[in-house]
PDB file of C-alpha atoms in Angstrom:
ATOM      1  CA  UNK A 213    -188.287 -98.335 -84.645  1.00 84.00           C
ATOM      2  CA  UNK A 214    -185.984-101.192 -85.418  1.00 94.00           C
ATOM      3  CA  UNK A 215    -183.067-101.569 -83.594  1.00 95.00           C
ATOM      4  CA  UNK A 216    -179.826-104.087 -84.577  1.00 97.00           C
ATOM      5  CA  UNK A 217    -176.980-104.279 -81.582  1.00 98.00           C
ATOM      6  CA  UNK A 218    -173.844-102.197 -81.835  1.00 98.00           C
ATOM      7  CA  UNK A 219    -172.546-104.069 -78.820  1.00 98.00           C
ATOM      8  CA  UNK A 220    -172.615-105.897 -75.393  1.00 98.00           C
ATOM      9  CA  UNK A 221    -170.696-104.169 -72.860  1.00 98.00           C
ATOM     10  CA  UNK A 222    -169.569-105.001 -69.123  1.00 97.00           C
ATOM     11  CA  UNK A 223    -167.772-102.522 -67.255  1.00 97.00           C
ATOM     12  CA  UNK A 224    -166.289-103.496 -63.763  1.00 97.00           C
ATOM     13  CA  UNK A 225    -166.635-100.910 -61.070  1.00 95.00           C
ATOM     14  CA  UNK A 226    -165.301-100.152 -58.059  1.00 96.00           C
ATOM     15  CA  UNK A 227    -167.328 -99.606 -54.431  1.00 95.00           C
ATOM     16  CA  UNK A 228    -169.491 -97.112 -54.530  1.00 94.00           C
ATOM     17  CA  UNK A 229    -168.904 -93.224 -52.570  1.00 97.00           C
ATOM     18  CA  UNK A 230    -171.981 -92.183 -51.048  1.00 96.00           C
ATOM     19  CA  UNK A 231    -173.501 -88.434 -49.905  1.00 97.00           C
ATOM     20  CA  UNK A 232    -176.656 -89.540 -48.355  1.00 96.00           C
ATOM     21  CA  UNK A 233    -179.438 -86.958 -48.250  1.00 94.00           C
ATOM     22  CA  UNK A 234    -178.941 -84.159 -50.426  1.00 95.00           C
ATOM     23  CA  UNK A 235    -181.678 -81.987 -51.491  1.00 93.00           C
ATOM     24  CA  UNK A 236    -182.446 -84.345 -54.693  1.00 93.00           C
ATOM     25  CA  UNK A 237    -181.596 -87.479 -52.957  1.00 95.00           C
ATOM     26  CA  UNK A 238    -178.796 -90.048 -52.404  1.00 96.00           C
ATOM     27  CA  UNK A 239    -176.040 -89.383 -54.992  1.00 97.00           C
ATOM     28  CA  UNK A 240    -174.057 -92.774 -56.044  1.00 96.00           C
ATOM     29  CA  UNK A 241    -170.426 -91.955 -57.326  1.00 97.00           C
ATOM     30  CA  UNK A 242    -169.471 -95.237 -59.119  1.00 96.00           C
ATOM     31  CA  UNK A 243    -166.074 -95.073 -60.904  1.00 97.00           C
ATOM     32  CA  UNK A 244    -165.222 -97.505 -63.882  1.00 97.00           C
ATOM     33  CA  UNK A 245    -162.358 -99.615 -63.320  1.00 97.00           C
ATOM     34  CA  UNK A 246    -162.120-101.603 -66.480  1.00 97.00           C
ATOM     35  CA  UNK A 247    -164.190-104.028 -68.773  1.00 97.00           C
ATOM     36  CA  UNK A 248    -164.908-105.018 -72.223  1.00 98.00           C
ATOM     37  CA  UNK A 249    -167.735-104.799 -74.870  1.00 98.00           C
ATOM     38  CA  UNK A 250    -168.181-106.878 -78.257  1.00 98.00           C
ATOM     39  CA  UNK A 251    -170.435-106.505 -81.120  1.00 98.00           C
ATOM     40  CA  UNK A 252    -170.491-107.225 -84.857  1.00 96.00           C
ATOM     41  CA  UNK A 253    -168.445-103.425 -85.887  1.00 95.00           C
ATOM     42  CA  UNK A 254    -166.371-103.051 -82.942  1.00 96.00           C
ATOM     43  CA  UNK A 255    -164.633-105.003 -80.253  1.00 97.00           C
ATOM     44  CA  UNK A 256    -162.672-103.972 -77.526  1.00 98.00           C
ATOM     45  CA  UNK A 257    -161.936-102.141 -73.413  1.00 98.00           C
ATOM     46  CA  UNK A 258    -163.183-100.496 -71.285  1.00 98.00           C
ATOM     47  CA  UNK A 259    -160.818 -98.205 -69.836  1.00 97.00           C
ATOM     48  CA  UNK A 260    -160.291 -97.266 -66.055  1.00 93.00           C
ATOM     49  CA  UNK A 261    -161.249 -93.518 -66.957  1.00 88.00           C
ATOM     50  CA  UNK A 262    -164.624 -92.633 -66.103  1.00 93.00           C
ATOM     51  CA  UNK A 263    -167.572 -92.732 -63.654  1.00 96.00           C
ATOM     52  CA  UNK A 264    -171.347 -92.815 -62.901  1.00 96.00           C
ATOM     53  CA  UNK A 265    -172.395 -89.595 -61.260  1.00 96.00           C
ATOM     54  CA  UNK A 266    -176.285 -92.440 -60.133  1.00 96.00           C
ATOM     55  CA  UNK A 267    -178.723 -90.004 -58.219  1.00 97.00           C
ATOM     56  CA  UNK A 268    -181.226 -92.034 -56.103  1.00 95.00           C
ATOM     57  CA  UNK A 269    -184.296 -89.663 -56.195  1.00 93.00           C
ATOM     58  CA  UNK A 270    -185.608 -88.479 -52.719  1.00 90.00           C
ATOM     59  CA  UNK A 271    -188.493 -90.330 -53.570  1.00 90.00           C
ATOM     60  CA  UNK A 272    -186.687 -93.456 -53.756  1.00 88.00           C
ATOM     61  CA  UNK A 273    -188.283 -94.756 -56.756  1.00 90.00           C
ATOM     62  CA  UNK A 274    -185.741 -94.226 -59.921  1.00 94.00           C
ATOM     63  CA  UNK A 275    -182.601 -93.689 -60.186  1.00 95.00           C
ATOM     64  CA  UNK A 276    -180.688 -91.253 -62.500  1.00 97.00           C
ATOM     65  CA  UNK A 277    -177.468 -92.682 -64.290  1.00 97.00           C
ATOM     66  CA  UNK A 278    -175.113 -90.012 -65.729  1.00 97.00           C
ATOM     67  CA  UNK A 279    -172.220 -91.694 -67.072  1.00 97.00           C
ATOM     68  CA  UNK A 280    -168.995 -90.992 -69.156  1.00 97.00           C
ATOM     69  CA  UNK A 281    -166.370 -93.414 -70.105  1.00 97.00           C
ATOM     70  CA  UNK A 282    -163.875 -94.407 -72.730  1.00 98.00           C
ATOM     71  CA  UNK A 283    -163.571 -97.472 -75.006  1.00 98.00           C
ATOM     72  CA  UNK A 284    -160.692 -98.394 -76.816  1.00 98.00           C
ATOM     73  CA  UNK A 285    -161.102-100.887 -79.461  1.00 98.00           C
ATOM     74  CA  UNK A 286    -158.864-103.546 -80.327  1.00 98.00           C
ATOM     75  CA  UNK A 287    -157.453-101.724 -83.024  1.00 97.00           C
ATOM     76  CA  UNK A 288    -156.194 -98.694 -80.925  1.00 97.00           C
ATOM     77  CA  UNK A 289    -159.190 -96.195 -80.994  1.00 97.00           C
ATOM     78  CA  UNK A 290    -160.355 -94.038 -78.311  1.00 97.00           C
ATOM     79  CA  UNK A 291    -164.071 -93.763 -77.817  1.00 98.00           C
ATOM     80  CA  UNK A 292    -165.960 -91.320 -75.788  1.00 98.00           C
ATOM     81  CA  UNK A 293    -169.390 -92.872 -74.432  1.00 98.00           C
ATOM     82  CA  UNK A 294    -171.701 -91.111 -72.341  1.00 98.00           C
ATOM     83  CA  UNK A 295    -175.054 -92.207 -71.763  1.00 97.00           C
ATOM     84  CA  UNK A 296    -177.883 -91.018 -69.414  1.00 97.00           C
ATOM     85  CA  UNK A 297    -181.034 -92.797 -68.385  1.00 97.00           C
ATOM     86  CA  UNK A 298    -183.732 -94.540 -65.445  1.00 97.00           C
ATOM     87  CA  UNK A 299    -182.952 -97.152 -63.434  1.00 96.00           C
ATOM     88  CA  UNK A 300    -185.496 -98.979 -61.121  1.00 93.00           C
ATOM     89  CA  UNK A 301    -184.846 -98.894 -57.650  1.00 92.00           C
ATOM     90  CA  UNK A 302    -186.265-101.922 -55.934  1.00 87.00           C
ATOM     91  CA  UNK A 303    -185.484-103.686 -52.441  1.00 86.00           C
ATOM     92  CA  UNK A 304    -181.877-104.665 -52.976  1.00 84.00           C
ATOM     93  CA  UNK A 305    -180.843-101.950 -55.416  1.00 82.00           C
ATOM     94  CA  UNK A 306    -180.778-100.418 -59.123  1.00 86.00           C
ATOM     95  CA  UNK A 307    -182.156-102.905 -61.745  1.00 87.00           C
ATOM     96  CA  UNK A 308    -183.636-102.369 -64.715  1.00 93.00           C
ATOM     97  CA  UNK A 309    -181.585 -99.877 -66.105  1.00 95.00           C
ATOM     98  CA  UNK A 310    -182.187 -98.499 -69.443  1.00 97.00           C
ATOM     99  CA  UNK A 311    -180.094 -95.671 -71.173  1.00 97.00           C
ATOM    100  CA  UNK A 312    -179.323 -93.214 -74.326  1.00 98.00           C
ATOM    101  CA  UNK A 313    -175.445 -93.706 -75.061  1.00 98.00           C
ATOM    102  CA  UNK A 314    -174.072 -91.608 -77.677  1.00 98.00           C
ATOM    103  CA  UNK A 315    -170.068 -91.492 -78.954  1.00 98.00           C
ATOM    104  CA  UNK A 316    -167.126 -89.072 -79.932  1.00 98.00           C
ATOM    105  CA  UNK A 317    -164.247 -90.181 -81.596  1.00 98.00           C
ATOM    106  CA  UNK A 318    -161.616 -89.105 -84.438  1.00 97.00           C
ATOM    107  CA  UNK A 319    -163.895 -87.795 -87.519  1.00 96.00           C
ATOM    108  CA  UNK A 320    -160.532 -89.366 -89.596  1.00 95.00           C
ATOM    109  CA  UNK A 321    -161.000 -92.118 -88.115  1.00 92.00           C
ATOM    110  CA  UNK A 322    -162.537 -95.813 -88.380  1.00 95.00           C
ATOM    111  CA  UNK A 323    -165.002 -95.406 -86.051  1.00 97.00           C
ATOM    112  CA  UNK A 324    -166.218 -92.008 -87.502  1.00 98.00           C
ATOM    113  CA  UNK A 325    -169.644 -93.305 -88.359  1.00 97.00           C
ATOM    114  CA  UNK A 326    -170.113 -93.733 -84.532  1.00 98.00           C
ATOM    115  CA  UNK A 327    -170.346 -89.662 -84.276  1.00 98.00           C
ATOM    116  CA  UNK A 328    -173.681 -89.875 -85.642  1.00 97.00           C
ATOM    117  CA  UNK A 329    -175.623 -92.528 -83.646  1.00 96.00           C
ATOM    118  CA  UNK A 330    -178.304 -91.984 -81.168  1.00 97.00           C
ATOM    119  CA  UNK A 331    -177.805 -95.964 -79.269  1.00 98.00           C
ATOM    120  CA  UNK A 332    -180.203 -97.164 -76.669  1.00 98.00           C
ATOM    121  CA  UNK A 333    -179.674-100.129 -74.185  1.00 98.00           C
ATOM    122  CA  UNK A 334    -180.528-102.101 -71.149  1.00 97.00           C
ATOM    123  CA  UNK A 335    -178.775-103.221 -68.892  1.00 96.00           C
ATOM    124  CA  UNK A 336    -178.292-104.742 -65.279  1.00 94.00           C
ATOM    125  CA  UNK A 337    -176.460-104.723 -62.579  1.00 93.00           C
ATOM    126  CA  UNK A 338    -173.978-107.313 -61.537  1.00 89.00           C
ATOM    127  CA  UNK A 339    -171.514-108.487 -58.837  1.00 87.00           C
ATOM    128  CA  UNK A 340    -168.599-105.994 -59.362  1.00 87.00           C
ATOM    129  CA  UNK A 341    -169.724-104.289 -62.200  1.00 93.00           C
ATOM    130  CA  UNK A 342    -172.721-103.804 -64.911  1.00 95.00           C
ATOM    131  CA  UNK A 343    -173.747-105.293 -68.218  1.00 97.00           C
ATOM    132  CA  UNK A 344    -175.615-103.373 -71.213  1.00 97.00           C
ATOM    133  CA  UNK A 345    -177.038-104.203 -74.689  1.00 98.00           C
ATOM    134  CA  UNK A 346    -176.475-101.933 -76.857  1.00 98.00           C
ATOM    135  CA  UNK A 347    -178.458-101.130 -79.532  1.00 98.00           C
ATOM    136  CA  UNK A 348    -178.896 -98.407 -83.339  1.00 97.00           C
ATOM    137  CA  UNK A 349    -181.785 -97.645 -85.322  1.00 95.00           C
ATOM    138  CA  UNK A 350    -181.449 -99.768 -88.476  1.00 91.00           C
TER     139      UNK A 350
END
């Protein structure tokens, strides 16, 4: 499959909440606190408004990323993301993150197209926050 970028996104986040040791593992609640993303169609922020509901698995190998958010582009639309995916769980944390985001948004709007996509992207983690690539079939 060939893939072009949609966009690049960093969201900041704030410390995480912890409840260690529940039947399926650690689960990580990470909310969003802000950030931005940029690509060739759409520009914009990432709005304080959403969370990552990240299950380390009892067997300490992956990590499960369950995320909602919304983006408001620079022209004043509202853009709900969610993606799920795997992230690697290694010695000093996630890395290697790599996720399914798809979008809902105004079907009158400019954005409509976005209604329709199936994205992928990778991403790591960074001091305060995380960084994807985003990515659509051609």
């Amino acid at each position: 499959m060939e893939l072009e970028p949609l966009f690049e996104i960093t969201a900041q986040i704030a410390p995480p909440i912890l409840i260690p040791d529940t039947p399926d593992g650690t689960r990580v609640i990470v909310h969003v606190t802000g950030g931005k993303f940029e690509g060739p169609r759409l520009k914009g922020s990432v709005l304080a408004s959403g969370a990552d509901w990240f299950l380390v698995r009892s067997d300490g190998k992956a990590g499960i990323i369950d995320v909602r958010l919304v983006l408001r582009t620079d022209d004043g639309e509202n853009i709900y993301m969610t993606y799920t995916g795997r992230a690697k769980i290694g010695p000093s944390g996630p890395h290697g993150l790599a996720t399914t985001p798809v979008f809902a948004t105004s079907t009158k709007g400019k954005y409509a197209w976005l209604n329709d996509v199936q994205a992928f992207a990778t991403g790591e983690p960074g001091p305060g926050g995380v960084t994807y690539k985003v990515y659509i079939p051609k």
